[in-house]
Coordinates of C-alpha atoms in Angstrom, one line a residue:
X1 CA -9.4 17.2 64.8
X2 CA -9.5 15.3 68.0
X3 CA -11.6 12.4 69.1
X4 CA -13.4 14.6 71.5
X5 CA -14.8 16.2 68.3
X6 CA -16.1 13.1 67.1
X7 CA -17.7 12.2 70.2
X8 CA -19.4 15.2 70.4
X9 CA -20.5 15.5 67.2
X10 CA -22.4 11.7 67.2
X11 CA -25.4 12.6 69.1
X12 CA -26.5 15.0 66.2
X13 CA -25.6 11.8 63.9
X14 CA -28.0 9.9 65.9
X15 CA -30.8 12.5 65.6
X16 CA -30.6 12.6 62.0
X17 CA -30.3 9.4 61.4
X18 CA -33.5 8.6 63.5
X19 CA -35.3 11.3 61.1
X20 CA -33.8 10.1 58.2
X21 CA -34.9 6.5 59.5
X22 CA -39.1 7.3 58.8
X23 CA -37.8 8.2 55.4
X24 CA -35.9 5.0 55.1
X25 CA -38.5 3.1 56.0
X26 CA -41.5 4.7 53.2
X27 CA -38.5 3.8 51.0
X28 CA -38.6 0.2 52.2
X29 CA -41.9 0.0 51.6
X30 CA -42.0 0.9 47.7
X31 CA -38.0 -0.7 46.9
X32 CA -38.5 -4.1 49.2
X33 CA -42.6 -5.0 50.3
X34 CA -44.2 -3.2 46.8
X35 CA -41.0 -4.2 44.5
X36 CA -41.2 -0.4 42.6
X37 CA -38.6 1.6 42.2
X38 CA -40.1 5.4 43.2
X39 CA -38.3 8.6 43.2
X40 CA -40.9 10.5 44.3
X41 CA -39.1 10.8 47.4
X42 CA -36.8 13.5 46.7
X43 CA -39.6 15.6 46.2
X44 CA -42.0 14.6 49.0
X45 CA -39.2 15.3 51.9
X46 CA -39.0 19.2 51.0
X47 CA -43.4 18.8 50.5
X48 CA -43.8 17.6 54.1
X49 CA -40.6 20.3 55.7
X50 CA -42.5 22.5 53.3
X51 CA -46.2 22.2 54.4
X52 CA -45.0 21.4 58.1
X53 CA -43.6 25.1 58.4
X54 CA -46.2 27.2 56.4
X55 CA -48.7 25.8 58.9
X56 CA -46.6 26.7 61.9
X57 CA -46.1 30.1 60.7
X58 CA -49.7 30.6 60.2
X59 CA -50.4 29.3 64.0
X60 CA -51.3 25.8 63.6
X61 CA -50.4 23.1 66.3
X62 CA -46.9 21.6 65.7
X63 CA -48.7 17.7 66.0
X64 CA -51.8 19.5 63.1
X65 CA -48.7 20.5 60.9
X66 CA -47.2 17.4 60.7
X67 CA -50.5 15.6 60.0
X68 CA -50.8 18.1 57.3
X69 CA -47.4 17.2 55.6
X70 CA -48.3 13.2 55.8
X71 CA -52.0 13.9 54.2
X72 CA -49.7 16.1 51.5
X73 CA -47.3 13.3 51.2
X74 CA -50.4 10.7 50.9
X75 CA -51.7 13.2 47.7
X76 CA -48.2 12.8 46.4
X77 CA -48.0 9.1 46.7
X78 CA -51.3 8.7 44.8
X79 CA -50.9 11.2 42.0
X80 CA -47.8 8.8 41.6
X81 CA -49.2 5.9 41.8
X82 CA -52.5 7.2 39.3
X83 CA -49.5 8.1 36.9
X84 CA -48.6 4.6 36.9
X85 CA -52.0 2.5 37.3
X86 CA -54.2 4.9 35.4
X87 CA -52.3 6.0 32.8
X88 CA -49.8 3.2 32.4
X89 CA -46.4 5.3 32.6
X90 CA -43.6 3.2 34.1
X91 CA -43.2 3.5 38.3
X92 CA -39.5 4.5 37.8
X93 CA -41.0 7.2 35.1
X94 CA -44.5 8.4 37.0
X95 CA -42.1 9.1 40.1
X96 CA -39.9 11.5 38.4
X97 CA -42.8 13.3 36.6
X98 CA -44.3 14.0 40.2
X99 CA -40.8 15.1 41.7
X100 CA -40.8 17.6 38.7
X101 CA -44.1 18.7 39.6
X102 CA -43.5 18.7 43.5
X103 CA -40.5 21.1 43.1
X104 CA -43.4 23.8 41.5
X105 CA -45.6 23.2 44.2
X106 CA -43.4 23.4 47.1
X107 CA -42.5 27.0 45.9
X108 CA -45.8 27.6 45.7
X109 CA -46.8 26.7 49.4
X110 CA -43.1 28.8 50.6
X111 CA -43.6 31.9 48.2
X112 CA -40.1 31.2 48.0
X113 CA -37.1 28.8 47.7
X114 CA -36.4 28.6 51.5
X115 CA -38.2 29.6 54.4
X116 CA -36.9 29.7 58.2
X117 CA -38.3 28.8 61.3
X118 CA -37.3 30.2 65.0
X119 CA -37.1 27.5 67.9
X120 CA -37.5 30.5 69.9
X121 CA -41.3 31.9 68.2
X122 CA -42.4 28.4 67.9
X123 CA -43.4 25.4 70.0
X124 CA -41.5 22.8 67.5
X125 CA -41.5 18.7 68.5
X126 CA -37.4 18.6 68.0
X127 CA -34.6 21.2 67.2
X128 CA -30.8 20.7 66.8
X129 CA -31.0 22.7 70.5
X130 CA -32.5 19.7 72.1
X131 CA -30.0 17.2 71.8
X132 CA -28.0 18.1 74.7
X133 CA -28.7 19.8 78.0
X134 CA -32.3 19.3 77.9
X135 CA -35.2 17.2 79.4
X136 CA -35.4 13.8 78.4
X137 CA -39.3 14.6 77.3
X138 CA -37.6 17.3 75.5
X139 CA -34.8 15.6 74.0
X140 CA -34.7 15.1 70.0
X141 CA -33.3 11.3 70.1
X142 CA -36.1 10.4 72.9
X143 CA -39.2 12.0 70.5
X144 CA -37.7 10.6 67.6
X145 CA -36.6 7.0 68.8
X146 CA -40.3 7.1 70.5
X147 CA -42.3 7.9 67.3
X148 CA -39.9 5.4 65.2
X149 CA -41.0 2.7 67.6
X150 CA -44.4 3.6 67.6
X151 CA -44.4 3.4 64.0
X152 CA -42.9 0.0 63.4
X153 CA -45.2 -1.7 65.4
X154 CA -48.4 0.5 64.0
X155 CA -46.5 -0.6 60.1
X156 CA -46.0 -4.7 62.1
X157 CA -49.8 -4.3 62.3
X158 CA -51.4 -3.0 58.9
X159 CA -49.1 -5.5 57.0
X160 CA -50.6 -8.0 59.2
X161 CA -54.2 -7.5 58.2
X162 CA -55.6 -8.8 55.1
X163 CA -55.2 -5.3 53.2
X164 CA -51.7 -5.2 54.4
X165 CA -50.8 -8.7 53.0
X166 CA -52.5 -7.9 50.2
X167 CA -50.0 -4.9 49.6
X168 CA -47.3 -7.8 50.2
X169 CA -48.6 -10.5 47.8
X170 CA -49.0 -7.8 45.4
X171 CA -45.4 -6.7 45.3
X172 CA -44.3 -10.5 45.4
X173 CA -46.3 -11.9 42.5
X174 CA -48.7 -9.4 41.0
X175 CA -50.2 -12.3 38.5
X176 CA -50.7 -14.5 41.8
X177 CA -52.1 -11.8 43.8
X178 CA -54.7 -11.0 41.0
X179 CA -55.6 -14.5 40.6
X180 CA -56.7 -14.5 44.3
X181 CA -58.9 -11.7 43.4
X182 CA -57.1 -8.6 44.6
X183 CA -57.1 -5.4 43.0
X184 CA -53.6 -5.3 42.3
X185 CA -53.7 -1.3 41.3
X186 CA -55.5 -0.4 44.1
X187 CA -52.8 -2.0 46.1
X188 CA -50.0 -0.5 44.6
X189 CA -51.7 2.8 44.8
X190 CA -52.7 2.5 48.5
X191 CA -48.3 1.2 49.1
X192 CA -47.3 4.5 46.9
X193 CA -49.5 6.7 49.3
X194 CA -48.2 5.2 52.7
X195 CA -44.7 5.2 51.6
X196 CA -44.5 8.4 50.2
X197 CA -46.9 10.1 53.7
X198 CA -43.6 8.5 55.6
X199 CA -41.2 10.9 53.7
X200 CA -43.2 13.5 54.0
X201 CA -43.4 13.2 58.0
X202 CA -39.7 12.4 57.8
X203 CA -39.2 15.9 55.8
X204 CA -41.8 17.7 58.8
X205 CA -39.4 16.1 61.1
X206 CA -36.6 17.4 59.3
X207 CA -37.2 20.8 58.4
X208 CA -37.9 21.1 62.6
X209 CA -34.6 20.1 63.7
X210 CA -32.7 22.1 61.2
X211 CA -34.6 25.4 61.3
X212 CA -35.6 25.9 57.9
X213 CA -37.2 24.0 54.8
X214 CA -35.9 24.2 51.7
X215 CA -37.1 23.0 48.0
X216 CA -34.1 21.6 47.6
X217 CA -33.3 19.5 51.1
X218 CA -35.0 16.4 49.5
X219 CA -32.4 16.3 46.8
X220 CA -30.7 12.8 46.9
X221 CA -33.1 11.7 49.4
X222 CA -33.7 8.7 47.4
X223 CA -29.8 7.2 48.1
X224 CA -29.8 8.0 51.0
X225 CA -33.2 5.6 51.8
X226 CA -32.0 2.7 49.7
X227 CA -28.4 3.2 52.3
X228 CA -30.4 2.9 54.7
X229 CA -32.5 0.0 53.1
X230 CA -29.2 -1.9 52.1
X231 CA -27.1 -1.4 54.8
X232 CA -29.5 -2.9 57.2
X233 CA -30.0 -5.5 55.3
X234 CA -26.6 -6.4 54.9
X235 CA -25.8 -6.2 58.5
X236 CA -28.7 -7.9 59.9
X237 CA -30.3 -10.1 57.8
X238 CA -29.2 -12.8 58.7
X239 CA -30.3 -12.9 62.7
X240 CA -33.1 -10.1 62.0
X241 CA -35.9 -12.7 60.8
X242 CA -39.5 -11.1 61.6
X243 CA -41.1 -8.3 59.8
X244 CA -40.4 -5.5 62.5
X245 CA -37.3 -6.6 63.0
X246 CA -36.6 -5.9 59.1
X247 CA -38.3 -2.7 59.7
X248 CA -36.1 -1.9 62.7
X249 CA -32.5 -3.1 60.5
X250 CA -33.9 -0.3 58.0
X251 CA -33.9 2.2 61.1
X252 CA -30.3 1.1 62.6
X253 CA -29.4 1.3 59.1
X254 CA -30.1 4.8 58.7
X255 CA -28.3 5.4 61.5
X256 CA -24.6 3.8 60.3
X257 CA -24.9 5.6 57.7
X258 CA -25.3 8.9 59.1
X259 CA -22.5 7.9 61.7
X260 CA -20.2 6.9 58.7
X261 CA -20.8 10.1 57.3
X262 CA -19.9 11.7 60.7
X263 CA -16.7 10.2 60.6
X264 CA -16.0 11.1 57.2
X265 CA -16.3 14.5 57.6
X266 CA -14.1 14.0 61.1
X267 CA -11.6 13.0 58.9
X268 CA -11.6 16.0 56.7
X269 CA -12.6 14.2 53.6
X270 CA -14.1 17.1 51.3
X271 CA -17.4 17.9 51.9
X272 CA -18.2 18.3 48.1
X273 CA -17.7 15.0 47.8
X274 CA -20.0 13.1 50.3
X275 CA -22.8 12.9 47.6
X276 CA -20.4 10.7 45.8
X277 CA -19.5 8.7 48.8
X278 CA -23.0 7.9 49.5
X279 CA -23.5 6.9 45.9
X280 CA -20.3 4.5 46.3
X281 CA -21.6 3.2 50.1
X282 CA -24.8 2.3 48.0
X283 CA -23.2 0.7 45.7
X284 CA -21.2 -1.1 47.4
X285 CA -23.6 -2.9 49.8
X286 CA -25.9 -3.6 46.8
X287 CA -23.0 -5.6 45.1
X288 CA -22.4 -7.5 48.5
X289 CA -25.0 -10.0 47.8
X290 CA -23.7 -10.6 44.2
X291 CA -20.1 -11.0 45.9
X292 CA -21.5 -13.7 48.0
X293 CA -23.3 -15.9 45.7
X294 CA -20.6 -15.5 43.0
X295 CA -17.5 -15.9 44.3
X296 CA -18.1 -17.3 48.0
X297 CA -20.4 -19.9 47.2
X298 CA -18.9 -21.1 44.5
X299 CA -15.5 -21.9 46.7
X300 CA -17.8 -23.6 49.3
X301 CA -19.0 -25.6 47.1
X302 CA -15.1 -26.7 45.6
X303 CA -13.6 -27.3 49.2
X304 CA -16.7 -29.5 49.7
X305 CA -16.5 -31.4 46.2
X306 CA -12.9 -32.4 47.2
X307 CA -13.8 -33.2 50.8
X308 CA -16.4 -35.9 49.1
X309 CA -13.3 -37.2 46.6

């Protein structure tokens, strides 16, 4: 394949990556500001593509769909997070119990396992036809780059206030927090419900620019986030100081990886196994940190024990 595929084909890596990005960025939320591990995720993509097309179908306004997929990805987030507050189940455990459940109810709101949608019969935000050749108010990376900025800074804001940091302290130190007098479930709940109403828009998003929603397009989801999570972490944190700009790495990190998986599959590498190449890209950033402070450090810290002898 030539380089002029490549080329081509990176715009549509950009788009996704954007989309993915919102995703990336509920993940941060939970993994990084909440410090819980939720998989609801893989559920509430493929909820929000899911309720974001059944109202479309039925005539509702493309910007009333996809407030109905965040308000269905906010009911997610707290039957998740009442799992774990109310009835004490671990985080890691009262996610996967409401993935189960989602993959019921998205069926449910279908009527079956996938259901199409025509760029042509509807008025939809962004479609894989509006990456090239089209307006720039038009365009899918313009909307999506727009409505990531948009979010950062409204996110930069609520974390800001007093119930934002609140959210904050709790996932620091949850003893600390509730020594200060903050109702730490409440908290948790409230971070579940934001982070998992982000997928959900992600998976409106989603389901737009591919044409379809699916019960299964959320599958995996979850690595894909934490790529995003970890790879812009890696990469900029150490010039990417302030909140947004943390926010913003997780965006840019969404992106490399959906570039790096472009040029995998430029490179013919079999398509059966890009699950397992995310896993491994995952994995492999994660242990970066470890390398550092294990190995690195340690031989700083020799060269300048026998530049002081």
């Amino acid at each position: 394949m030539s380089i002029t595929t490549l080329i081509n084909a990176l715009p549509g890596a950009l788009a996704q990556g954007l989309i993915w990005a919102i995703m990336a960025i509920g993940v941060y939320i939970t993994f990084r500001i909440l410090n819980v591990s939720d998989l609801t995720v893989d559920g509430t993509l493929a909820l929000g593509g899911a309720v974001c097309i059944m109202c479309m179908v039925s005539g509702m306004n493309v910007w009333l769909s996809m407030l109905c997929a965040f308000g269905a990805g906010l009911l997610a987030g707290l039957t998740t997070g009442l799992f774990h507050t109310f009835m004490g189940i671990p985080a890691i455990l009262a996610g996967i119990l409401t993935q189960l459940s989602l993959y019921s109810v998205n069926l449910k709101i279908m009527g079956k396992a996938n259901q199409a949608i025509n760029v042509d019969k509807y008025d939809l935000l962004v479609s894989l036809r509006y990456i090239k050749g089209v307006a720039l108010q038009k365009n899918t990376i313009f909307i999506v780059a727009m409505i990531v900025v948009v979010l950062i800074a409204v996110l930069y804001w609520f974390f800001g206030t007093e119930l934002g940091c609140s959210i904050r302290a709790t996932g620091c130190n949850g003893n600390m927090a509730r020594a200060q007098g903050i109702n730490t479930n409440f908290t948790t709940v409230l971070g579940l419900m934001l982070s998992n109403g982000l997928v959900a828009f992600s998976g409106a998003l989603l389901s737009q620019y591919q044409g379809f929603a699916d019960v299964q397009m959320g599958r995996g989801a979850i690595v894909i986030g934490l790529a995003a999570v970890v790879i812009g972490e890696a990469v900029f944190s150490k010039i990417f100081r302030n909140f947004a700009l943390k926010l913003l790495s997780v965006a840019i990190g969404s992106i490399i990886y959906y570039v790096v998986m472009q040029v995998c599959i430029w490179f013919k590498i079999d398509t059966d196994l890009l699950k397992m190449l995310s896993a491994i890209i995952v994995a492999v950033f994660l242990a970066v940190p470890y390398w550092k402070t294990k190995y690195f450090t340690r031989v700083t810290v020799k060269k300048e024990e026998k530049a002081d002898a």
